[in-house]
XYZ file of C-alpha atoms in Angstrom:
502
model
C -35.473 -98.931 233.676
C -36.163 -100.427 230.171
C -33.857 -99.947 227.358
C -36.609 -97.963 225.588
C -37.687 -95.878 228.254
C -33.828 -95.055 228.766
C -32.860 -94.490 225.112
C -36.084 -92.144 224.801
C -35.651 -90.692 228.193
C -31.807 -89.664 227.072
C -33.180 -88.730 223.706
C -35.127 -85.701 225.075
C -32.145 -84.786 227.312
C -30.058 -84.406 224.259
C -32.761 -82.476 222.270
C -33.178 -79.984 225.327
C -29.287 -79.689 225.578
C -29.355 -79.174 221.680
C -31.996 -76.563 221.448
C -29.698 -74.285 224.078
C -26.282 -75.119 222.528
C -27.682 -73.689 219.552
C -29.401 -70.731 220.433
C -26.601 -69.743 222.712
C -23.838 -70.581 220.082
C -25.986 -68.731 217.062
C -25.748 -65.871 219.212
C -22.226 -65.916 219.790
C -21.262 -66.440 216.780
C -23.229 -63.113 215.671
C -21.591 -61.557 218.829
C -18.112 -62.866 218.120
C -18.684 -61.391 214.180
C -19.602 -58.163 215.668
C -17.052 -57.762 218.731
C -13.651 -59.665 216.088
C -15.405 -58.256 212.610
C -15.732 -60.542 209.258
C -12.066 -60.542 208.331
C -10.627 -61.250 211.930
C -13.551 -64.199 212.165
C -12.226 -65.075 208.799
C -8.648 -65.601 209.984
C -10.031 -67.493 213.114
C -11.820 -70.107 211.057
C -9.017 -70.785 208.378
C -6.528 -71.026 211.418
C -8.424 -72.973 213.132
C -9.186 -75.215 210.002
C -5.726 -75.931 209.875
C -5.490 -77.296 213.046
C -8.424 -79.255 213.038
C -6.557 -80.712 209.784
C -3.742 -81.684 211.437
C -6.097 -83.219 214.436
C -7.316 -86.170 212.377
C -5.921 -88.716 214.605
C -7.916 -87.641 217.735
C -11.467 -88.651 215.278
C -10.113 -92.028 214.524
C -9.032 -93.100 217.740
C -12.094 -91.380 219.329
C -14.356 -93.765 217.330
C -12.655 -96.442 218.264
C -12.431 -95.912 221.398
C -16.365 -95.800 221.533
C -16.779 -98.845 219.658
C -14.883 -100.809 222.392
C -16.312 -99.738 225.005
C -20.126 -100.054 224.320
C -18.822 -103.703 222.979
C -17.219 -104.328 225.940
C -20.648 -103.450 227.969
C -22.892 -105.065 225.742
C -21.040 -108.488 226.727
C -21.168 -107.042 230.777
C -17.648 -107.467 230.579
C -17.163 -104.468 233.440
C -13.397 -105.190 233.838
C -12.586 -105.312 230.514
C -14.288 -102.118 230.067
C -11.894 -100.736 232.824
C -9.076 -101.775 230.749
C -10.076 -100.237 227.619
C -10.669 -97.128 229.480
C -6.959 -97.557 231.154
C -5.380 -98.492 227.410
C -7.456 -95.514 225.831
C -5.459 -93.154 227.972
C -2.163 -93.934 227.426
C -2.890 -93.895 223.876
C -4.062 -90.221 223.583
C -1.655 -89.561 225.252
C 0.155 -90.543 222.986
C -1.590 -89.003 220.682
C -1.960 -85.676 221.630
C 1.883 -85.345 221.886
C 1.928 -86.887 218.311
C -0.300 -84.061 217.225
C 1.591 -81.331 218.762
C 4.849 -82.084 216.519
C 2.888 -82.220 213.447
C 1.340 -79.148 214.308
C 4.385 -77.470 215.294
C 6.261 -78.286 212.261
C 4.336 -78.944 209.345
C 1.086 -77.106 210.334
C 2.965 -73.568 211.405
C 5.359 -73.655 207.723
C 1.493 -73.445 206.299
C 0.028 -70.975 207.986
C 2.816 -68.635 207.719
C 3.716 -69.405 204.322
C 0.788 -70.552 202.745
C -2.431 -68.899 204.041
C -3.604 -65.763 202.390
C -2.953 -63.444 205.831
C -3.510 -60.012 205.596
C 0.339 -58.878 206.626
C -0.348 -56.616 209.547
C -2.495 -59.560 211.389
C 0.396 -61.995 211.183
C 1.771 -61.676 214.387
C -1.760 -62.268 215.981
C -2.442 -65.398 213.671
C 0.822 -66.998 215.600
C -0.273 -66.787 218.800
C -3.943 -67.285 217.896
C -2.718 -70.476 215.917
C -0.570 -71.913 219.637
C -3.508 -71.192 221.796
C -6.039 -72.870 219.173
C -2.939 -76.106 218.967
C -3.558 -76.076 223.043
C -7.482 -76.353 222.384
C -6.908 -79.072 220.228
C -4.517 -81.223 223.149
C -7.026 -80.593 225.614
C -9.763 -82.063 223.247
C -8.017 -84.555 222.587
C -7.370 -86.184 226.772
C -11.244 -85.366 226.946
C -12.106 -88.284 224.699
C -11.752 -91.498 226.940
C -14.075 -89.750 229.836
C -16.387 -88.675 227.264
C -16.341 -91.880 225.389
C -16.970 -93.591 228.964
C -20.549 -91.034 229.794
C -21.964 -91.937 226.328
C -20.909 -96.020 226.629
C -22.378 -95.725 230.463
C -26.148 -93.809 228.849
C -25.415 -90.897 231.088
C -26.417 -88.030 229.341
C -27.922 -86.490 231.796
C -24.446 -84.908 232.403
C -23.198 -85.079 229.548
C -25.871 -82.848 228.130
C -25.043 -80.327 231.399
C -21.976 -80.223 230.660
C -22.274 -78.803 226.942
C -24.607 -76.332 227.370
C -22.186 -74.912 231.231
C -19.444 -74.753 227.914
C -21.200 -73.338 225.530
C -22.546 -70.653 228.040
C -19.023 -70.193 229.296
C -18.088 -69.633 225.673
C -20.724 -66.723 225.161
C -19.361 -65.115 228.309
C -16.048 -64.940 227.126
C -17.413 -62.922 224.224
C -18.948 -60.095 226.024
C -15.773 -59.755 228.642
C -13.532 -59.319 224.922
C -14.546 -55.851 224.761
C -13.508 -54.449 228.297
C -9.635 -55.357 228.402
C -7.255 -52.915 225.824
C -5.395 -55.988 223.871
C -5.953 -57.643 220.607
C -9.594 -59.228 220.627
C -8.685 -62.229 218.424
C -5.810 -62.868 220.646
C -7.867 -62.671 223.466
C -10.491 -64.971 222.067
C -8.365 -67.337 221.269
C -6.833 -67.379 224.750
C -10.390 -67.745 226.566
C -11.621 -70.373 224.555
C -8.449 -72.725 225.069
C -8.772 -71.825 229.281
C -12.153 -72.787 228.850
C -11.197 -76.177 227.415
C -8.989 -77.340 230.247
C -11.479 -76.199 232.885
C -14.138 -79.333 230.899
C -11.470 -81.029 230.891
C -10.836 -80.921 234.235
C -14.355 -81.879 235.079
C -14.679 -84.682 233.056
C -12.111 -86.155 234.519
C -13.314 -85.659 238.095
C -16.583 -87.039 237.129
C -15.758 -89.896 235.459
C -13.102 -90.518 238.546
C -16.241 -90.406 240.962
C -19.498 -91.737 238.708
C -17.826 -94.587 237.988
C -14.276 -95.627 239.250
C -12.604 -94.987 236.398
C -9.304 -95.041 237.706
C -6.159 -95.297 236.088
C -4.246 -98.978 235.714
C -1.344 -99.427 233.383
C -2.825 -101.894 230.732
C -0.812 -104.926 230.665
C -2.839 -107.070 227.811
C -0.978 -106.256 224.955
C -3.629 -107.911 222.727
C -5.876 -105.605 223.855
C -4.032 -102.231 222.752
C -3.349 -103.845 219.841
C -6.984 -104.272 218.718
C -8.000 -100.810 219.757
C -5.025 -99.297 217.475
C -5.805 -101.730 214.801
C -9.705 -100.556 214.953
C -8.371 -97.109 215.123
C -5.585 -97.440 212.613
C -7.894 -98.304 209.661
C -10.578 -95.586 211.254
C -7.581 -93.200 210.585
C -8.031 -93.099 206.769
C -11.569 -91.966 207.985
C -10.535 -89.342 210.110
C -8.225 -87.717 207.807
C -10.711 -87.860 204.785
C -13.777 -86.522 207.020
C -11.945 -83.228 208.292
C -10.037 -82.949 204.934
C -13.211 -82.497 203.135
C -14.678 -80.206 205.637
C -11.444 -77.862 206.640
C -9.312 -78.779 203.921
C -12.037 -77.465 201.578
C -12.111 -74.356 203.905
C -8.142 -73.999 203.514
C -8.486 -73.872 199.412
C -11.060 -71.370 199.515
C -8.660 -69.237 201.186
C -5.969 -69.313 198.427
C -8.346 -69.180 195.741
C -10.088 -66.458 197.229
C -10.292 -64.466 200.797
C -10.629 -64.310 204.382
C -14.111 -63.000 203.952
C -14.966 -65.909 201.967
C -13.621 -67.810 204.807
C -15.799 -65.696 207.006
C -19.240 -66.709 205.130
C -17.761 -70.597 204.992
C -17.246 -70.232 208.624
C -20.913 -68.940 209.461
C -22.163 -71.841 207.081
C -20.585 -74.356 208.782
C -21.618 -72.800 212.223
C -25.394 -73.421 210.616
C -24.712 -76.876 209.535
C -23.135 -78.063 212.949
C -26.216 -76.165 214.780
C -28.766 -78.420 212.581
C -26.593 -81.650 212.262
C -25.991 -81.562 215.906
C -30.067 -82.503 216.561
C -29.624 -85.464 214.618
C -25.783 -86.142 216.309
C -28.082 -86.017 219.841
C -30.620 -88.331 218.599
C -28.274 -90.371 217.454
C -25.837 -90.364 220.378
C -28.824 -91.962 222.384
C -29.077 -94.835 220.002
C -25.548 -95.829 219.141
C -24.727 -97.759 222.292
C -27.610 -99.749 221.491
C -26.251 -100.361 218.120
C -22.941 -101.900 219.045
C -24.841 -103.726 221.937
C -27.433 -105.587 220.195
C -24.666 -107.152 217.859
C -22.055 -107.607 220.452
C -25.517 -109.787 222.054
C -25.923 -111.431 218.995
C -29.723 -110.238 218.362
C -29.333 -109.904 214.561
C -32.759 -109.452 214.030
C -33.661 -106.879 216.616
C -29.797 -105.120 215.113
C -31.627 -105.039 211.608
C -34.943 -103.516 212.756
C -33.437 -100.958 214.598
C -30.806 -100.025 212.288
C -33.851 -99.639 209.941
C -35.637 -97.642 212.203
C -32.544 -94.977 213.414
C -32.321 -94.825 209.319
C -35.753 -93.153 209.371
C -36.385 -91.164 211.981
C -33.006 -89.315 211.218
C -34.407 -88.224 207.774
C -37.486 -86.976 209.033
C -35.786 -85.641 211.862
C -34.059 -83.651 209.732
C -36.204 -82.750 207.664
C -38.332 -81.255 210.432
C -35.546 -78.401 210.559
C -34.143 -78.376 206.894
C -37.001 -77.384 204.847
C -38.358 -74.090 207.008
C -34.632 -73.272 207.137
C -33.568 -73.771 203.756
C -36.883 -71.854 202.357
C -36.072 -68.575 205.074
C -32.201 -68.686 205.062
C -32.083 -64.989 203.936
C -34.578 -63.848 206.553
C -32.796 -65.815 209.145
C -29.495 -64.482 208.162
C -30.713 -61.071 208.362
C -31.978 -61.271 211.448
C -29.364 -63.226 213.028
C -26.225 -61.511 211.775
C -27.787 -58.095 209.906
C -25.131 -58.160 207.313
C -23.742 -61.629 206.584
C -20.923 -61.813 204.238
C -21.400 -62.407 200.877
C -21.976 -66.278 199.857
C -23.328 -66.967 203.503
C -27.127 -67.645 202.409
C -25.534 -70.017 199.174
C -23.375 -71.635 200.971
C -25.694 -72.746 203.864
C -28.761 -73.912 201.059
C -25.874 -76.445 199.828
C -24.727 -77.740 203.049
C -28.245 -78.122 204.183
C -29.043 -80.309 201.064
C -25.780 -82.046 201.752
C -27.003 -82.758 205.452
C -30.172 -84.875 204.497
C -27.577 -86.991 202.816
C -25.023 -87.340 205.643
C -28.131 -88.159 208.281
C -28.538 -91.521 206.842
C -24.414 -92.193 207.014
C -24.910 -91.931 211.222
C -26.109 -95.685 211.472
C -24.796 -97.063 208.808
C -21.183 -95.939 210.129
C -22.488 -97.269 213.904
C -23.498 -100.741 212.151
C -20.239 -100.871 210.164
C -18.241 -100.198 213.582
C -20.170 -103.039 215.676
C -19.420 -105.447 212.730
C -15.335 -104.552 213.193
C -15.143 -105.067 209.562
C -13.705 -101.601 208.867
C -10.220 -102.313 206.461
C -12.170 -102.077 203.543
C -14.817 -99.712 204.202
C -12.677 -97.119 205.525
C -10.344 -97.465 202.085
C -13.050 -96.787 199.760
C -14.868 -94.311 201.644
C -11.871 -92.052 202.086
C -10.731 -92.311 198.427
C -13.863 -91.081 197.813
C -14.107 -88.459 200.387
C -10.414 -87.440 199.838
C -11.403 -86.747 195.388
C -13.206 -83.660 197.306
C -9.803 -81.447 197.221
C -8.515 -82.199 193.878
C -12.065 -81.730 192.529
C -12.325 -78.680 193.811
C -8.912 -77.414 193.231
C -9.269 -78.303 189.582
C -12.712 -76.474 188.998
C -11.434 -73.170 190.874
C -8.469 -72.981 189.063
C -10.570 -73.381 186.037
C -12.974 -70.054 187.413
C -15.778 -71.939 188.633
C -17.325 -70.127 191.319
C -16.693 -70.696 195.036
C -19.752 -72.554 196.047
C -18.590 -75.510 193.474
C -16.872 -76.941 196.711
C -19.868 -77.451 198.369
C -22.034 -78.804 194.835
C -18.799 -81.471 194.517
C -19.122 -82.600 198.368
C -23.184 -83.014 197.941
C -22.552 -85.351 194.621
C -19.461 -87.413 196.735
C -21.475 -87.501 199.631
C -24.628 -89.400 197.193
C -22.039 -91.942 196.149
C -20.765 -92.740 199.438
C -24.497 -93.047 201.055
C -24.694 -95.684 197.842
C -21.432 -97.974 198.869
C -22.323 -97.566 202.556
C -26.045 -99.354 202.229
C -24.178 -101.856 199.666
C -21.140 -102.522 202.306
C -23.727 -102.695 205.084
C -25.878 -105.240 203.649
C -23.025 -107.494 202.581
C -21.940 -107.704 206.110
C -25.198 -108.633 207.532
C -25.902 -110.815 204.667
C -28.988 -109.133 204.456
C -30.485 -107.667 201.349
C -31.600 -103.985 202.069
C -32.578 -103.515 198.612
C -36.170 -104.022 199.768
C -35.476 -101.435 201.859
C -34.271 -98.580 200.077
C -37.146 -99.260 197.243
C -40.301 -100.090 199.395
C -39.559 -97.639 202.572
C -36.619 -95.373 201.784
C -37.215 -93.821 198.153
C -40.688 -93.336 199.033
C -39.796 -91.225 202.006
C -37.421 -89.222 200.325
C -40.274 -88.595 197.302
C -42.578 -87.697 199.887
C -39.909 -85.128 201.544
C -39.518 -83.325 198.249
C -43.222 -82.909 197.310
C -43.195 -81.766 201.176
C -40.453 -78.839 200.278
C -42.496 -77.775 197.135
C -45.615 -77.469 199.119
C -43.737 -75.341 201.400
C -42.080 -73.277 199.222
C -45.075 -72.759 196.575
C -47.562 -71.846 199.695
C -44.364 -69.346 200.778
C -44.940 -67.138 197.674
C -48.350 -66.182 198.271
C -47.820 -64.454 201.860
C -47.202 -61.296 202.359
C -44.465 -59.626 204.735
C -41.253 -60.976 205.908
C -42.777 -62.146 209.659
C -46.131 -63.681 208.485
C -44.084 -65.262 205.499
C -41.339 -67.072 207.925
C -44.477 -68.178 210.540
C -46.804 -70.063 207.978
C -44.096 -71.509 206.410
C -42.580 -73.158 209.143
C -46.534 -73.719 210.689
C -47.024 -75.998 207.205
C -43.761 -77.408 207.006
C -44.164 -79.081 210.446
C -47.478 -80.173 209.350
C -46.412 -81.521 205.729
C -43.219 -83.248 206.971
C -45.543 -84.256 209.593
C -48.180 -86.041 207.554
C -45.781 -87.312 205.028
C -43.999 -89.448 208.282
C -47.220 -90.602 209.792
C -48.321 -92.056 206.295
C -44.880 -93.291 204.877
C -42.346 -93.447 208.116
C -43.958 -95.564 210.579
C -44.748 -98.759 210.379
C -48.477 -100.135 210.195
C -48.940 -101.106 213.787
C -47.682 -97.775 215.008
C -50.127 -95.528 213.098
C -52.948 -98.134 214.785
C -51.168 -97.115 218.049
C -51.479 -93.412 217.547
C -54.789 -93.319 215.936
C -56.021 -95.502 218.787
C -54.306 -92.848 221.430
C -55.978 -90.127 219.602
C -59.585 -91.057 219.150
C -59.237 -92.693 222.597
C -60.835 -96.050 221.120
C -59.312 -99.429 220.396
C -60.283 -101.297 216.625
């Protein structure tokens, strides 16, 4: 099979494994709201915020553990991959028990003496807290095999697989209300079983799809590399999750676990929509690193290009009906949302046609290996997010100033990641930006107006959500055909369509 029949053919997997995550985990989450109630879902979220905090290590070393395997396989090195696979292991390992003493020590003083608990729930948050710590260890062993599937193109299983958890995950919800204990407790218990059952299966797969077996690493040289890569990735890690959960964690004090509650469902929005693009882009990224490591520099460019703008309009496909209905959504989705919910998910969604365009710049910085730099400025930058924010809440601001300060941080970044890009290709994509980007991004905002102007002349809540999504498609739709694809490709679909050649 060609490579573009396989990246498009694992494309659509993804996008049908996508489109059931996230109906089944909308629904949960407006089960789990109903069955736990806004301030226990509150408490979940900032708990587990903390622990995803303290879990920045497991990002770092799961990029780079990705980055050296689809290397590895774009030079058909298969026994080299074995050993990266082998070296990977021991290091999570390693890892995960690193995790668990910074959790245990640092990460429990702050949730029992920090968080803003209601008093009567804190016995629950410490065992919900242990169970979510266990989650967290069991994600953690998961990345090698799942870094393996997605180096190896299989997503055929690795798109069964989310969507046998994420319906496992839904179950758990509606079996919460027939046992007599605490439901958050409960929850909390299910959901960290559930994670050691995938586990379990990955590891079986990956044991019997392809060999992966275990074989203590002996090249020194190699472990080395992969914890240098994943070393300077670190700085990455720990800015990325501080801006999202450390954000979450300083709404709390400044504010409440219902606060919490409407960050949480935000976020739950913002992974549902981001996760299309993740799909889409989890097909390509192999091909990324593997067109480098082949030394097609050319071909790299192009389709770097390419993944650049087909994730906007991807993007923007969902964004603009959502962002123009987020109240109806909301209201049909949860009934009552807490208070903020419909702000806070406008912002993130603006912030999320920003961070689209960061998914292949970050894959083309990663198959370059030039990461020291990189990762330094873009985590000082990411990491301003907290005392930003701390400074303009203590000052009164209102809440949803964290999420205005990451949108403006997140421009910036996009900025120094097109520079840093282009200066290690030695490639100007200033030509680019100007003659293919900007105009795309014009065209996606006249394509919101439109949407949102032809919005306020129908009537009724239904036939008002319908047409707008009806013209969205069609504006975002028309603007891609005319400004997205390239010349010969329009020729190709015009020909298709009027069934005649020029």
């Amino acid at each position: 099979m060609s490579d573009t029949r396989r990246i498009a053919r694992n494309t659509l997997m993804l996008y049908f494994r996508q489109i059931l995550i996230m109906a089944v985990s909308l629904y949960t989450v407006r089960v789990v709201l109903n069955v736990l109630g806004a301030e226990d879902y509150g408490i979940y979220n900032v708990v587990a915020g903390v622990v995803v905090l303290f879990s920045f290590v497991n990002n770092a070393m799961a990029q780079g553990t990705q980055r050296f395997l689809n290397y590895s396989l774009g030079e058909n090195d298969f026994s080299k991959t074995q050993k990266i696979y082998s070296a990977s292991l021991i290091i999570h390992l390693l890892v995960a028990f690193l995790f668990v003493v910074i959790a245990e020590s640092i990460g429990l003083w702050f949730v029992q003496s920090k968080l803003n608990i209601p008093i009567e729930r804190h016995d629950a948050v410490f065992f919900v807290y242990q169970f979510t710590v266990l989650t967290a260890v069991f994600s953690i062993l998961r990345i090698p095999y799942n870094a393996l599937i997605i180096a190896y193109e299989n997503m055929q299983f690795y798109a069964g697989i989310s969507v046998f958890e994420v319906v496992l995950k839904l179950g758990i919800v509606f079996c919460i209300s027939f046992f007599n204990v605490d439901s958050l407790i409960l929850y909390s218990f299910l959901i960290c079983a559930i994670s050691a059952i995938i586990l379990l299966v990955y590891k079986i797969y990956c044991t019997i799809a392809f060999h992966a077996h275990f074989l203590f690493p002996h090249d020194k040289k190699l472990i080395q590399e992969l914890l240098s890569f994943s070393g300077w990735s670190l700085l990455g890690g720990t800015a990325s999750v501080a801006c999202t959960q450390g954000s979450n964690i300083i709404i709390n004090i400044f504010t409440n676990v219902i606060i919490n509650a409407a960050s949480g469902i935000s976020n739950q929005v913002n992974v549902a929509v981001n996760s299309f693009i993740s799909n889409f882009q989890t097909a390509f990224n192999p091909q990324i690193v593997k067109l480098w490591a082949e030394g097609k520099k050319e071909e790299f460019f192009h389709f770097l290009k390419r993944m650049i703008i087909l994730s906007f309009f991807l993007q923007m496909f969902i964004v603009v009906p959502l962002f123009v209905n987020i109240d109806f959504v909301l209201s049909m989705w949860l009934k009552n949302p807490p208070e903020y919910s419909s702000l806070f998910v406008k912002l993130l969604l603006i912030d999320s046609l920003i961070g689209v365009i960061n998914g292949p710049l970050w894959m083309a910085v990663q198959a370059f290996g030039k990461i020291k730099n990189y990762q330094i400025i873009v985590s000082i930058l990411m990491l301003l997010n907290l005392p930003v924010d701390v400074i303009l809440l203590m000052q009164g601001r209102n809440v949803a100033v964290v999420f205005v300060v990451k949108i403006i941080l997140d421009f910036v970044i996009t900025i120094f990641r097109f520079i840093y890009v282009a200066y290690c290709m030695q490639l100007s994509l200033v030509g680019f930006v100007f003659k293919k980007f900007l105009p795309c991004l014009f065209g996606g905002i006249c394509s919101f107006l439109a949407v949102f102007a032809i919005k306020q002349f129908v009537w009724g809540k239904n036939l008002s959500f319908f047409t707008s999504c009806i013209v969205s498609v069609l504006f975002t739709g028309i603007v891609f055909f005319l400004l997205g694809l390239e010349k010969s490709e329009r020729i190709k679909i015009k020909e298709k369509f009027l069934g005649r050649k020029k």
